[in-house]
Tab-separated table of C-alpha atoms and ligand atoms in Angstrom:
chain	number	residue	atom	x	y	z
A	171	UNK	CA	0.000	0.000	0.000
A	172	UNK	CA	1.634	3.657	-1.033
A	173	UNK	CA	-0.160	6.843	-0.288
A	174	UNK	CA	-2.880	8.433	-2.661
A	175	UNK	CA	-1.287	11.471	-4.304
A	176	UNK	CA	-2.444	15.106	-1.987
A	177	UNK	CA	-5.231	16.451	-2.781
A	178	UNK	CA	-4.392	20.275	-2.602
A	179	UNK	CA	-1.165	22.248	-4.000
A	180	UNK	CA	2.007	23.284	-1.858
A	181	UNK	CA	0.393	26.703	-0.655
A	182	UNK	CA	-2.583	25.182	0.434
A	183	UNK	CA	-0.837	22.869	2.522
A	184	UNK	CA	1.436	25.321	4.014
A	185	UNK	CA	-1.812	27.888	4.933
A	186	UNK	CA	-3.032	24.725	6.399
A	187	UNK	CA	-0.224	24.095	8.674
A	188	UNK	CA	0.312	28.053	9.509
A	189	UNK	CA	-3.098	27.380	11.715
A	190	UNK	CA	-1.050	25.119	14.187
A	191	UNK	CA	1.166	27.677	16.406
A	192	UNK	CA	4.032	27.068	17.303
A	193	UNK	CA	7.708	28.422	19.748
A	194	UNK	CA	10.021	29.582	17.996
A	195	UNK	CA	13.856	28.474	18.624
A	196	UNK	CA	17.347	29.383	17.617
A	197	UNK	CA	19.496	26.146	16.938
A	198	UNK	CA	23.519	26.431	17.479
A	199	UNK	CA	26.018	24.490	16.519
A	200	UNK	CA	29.842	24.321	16.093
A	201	UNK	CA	31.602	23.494	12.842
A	202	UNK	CA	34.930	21.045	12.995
A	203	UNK	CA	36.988	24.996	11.998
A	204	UNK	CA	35.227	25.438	15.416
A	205	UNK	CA	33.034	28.861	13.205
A	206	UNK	CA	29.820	28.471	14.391
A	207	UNK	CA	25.939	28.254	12.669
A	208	UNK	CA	22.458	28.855	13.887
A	209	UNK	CA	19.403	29.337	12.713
A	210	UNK	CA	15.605	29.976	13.477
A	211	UNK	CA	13.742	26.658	13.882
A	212	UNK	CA	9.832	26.353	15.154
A	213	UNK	CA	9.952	22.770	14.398
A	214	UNK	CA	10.801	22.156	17.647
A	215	UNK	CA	8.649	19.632	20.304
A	216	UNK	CA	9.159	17.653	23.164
A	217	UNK	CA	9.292	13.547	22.083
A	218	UNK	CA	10.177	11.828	25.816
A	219	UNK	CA	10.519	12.512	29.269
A	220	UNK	CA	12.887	9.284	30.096
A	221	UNK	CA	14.781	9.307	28.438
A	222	UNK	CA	15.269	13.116	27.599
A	223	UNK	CA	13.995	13.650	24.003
A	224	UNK	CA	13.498	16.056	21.520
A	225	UNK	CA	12.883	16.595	17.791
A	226	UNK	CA	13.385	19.333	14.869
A	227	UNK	CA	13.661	18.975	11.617
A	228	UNK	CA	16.150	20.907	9.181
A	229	UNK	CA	15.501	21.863	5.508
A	230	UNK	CA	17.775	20.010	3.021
A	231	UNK	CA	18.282	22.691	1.514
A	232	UNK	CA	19.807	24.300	4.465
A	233	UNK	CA	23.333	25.613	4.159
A	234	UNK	CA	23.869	24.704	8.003
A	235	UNK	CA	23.366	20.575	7.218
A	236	UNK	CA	26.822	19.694	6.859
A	237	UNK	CA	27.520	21.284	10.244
A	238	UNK	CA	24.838	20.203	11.977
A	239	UNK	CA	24.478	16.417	10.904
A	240	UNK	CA	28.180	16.167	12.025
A	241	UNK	CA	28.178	18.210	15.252
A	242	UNK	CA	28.226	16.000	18.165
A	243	UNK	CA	25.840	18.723	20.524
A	244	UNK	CA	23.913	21.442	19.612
A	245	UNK	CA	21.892	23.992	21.777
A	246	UNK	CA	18.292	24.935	21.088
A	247	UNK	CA	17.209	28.599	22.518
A	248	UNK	CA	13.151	28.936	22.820
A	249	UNK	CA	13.289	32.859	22.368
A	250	UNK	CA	11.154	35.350	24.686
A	251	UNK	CA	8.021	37.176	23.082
A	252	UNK	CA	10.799	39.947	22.835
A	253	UNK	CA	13.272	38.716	20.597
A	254	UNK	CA	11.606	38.635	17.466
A	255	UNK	CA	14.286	40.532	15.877
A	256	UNK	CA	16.642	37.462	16.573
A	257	UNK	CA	14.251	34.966	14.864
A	258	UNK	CA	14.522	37.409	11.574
A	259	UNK	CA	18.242	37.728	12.237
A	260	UNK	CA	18.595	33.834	12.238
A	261	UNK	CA	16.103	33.136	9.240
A	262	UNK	CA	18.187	35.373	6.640
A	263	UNK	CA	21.785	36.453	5.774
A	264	UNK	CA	25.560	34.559	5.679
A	265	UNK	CA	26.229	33.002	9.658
A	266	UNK	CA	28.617	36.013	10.105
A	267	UNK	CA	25.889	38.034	10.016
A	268	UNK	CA	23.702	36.174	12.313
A	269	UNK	CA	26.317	35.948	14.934
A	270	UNK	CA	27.509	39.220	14.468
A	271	UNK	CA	27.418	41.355	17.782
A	272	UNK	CA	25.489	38.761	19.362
A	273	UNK	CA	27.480	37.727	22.785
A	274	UNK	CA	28.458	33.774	23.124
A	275	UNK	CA	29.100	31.341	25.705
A	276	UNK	CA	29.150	27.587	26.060
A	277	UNK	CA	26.435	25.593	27.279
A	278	UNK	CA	27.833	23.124	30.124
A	279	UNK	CA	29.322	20.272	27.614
A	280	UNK	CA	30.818	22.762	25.418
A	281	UNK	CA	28.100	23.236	22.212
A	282	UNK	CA	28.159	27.262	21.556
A	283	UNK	CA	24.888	29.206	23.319
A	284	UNK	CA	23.457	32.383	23.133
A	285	UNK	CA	24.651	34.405	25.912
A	286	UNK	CA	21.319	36.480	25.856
A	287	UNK	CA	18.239	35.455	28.345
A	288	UNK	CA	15.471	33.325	26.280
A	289	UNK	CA	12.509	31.642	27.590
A	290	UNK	CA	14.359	28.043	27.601
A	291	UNK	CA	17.179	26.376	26.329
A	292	UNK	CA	18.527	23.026	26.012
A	293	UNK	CA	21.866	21.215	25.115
A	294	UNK	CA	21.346	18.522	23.049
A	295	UNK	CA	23.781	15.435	22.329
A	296	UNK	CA	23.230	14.902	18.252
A	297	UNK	CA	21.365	10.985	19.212
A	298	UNK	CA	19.753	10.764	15.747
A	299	UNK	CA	18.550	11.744	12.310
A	300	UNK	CA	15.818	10.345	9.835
A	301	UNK	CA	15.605	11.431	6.508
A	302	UNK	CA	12.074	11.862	5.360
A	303	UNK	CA	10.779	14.236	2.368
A	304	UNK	CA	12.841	17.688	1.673
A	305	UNK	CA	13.887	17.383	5.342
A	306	UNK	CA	16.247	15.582	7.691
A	307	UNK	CA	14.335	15.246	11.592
A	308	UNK	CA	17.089	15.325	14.046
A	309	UNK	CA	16.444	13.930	17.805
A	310	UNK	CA	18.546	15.436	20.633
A	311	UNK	CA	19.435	13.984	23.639
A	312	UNK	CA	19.367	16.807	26.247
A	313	UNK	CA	22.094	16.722	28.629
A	314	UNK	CA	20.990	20.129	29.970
A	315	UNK	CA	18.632	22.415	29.844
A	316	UNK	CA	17.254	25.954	31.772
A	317	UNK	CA	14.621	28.167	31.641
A	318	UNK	CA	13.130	31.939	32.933
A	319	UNK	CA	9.844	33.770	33.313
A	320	UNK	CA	9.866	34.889	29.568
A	321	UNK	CA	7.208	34.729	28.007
A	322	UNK	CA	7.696	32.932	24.714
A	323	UNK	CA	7.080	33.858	21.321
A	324	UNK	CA	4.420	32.383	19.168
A	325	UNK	CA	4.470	32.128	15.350
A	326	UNK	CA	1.232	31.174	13.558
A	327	UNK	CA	-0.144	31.834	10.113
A	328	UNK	CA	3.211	32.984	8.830
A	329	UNK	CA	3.525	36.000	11.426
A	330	UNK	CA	4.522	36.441	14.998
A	331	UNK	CA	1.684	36.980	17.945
A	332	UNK	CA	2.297	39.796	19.731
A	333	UNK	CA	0.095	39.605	22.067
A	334	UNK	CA	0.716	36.730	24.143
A	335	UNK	CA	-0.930	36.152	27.444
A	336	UNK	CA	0.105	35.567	31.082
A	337	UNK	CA	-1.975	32.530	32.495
B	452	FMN	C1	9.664	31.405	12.383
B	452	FMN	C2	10.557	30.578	11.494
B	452	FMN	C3	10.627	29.202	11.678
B	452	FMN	C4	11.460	28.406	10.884
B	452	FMN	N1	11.535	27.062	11.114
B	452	FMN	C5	12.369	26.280	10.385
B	452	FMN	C6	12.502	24.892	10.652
B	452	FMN	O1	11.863	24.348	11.548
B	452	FMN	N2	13.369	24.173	9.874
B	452	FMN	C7	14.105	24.744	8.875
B	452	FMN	O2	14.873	24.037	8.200
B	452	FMN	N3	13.993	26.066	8.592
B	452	FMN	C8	13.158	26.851	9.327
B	452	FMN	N4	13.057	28.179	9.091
B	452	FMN	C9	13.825	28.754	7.979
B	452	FMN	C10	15.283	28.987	8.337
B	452	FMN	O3	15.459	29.727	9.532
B	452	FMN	C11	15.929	29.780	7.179
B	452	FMN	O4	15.675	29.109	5.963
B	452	FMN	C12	17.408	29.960	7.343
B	452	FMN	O5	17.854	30.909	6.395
B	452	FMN	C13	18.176	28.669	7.132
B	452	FMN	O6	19.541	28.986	7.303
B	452	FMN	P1	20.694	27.985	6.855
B	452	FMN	O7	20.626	27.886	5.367
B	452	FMN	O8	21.957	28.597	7.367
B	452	FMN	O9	20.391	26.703	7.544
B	452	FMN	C14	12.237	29.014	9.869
B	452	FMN	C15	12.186	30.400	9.685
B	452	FMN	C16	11.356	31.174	10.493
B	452	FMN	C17	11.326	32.673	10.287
């Protein structure tokens, strides 16, 4: 049994998707010349408690692959409602750009991190990676993690919500 072709055209589907929000992250990672490269991710989700899991998947088209399918740990920031301008830094541009003026530091085993406050963020040992469809799903192992009062920010239907609530 194979799948019947989709019924609806690439647009459709993606309008479709927009509907579902979700965080929005900033994945880091060193390369073996020890440059680094990040980008903006809302791919993110949780997959087990015990033992620690997550999943994201990257584009194959992505000019950070190489680095990031061989990096042994990588650290995923969930960014604030306030750093929006981050997300847009880490969506566009060469890495030297992204990481330009942006302060660094080194999550506990070593994998570069944002030294800038963010709602979560989580060190990740590089367990896995599937390839399905135009992307590769990569599940981290989190060796550490953190988190703060932010309040996160929330992407849905191709924009940002600004408004997000306390509970
Ligand atoms: C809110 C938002 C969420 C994104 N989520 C993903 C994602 O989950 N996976 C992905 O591969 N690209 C995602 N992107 C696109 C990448 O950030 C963008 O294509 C970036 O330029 C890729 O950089 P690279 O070529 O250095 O990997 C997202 C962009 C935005 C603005």
């Amino acid at each position: 049994m194979s799948a019947a072709p989709p019924s609806f055209d690439s647009p459709y589907f993606r309008a479709a998707l927009g509907r579902f929000p979700t965080g929005v992250t900033i994945v880091t990672a060193e390369k073996d010349d020890n440059s680094h490269v990040g980008l903006t991710v809302s791919s993110f989700n949780s997959v087990s408690l015990d033992p620690p899991l997550i999943v994201w998947s990257l584009s194959r088209g992505s000019s950070s692959l190489a680095a990031i399918e061989h990096c042994e740990r990588y650290v995923i920031h969930v960014l604030g409602s306030d750093q929006m301008s981050l997300a847009g830094r880490f969506a566009r541009g060469t890495a030297k750009e992204r990481f330009a003026d942006v302060p660094m530091t080194k999550a506990p085993n070593g994998a570069p991190k944002l030294d800038t406050p963010c709602a979560a963020w989580f060190e990740c040992f590089n367990r896995s990676r599937y390839d399905e469809g135009d992307h590769i799903i990569f599940v981290g192992q989190v060796e550490h993690c953190g988190h703060s009062d932010e309040l996160p920010l929330v992407y849905h239907a191709g924009g940002y919500d600004l408004t997000p609530k306390k509970s």
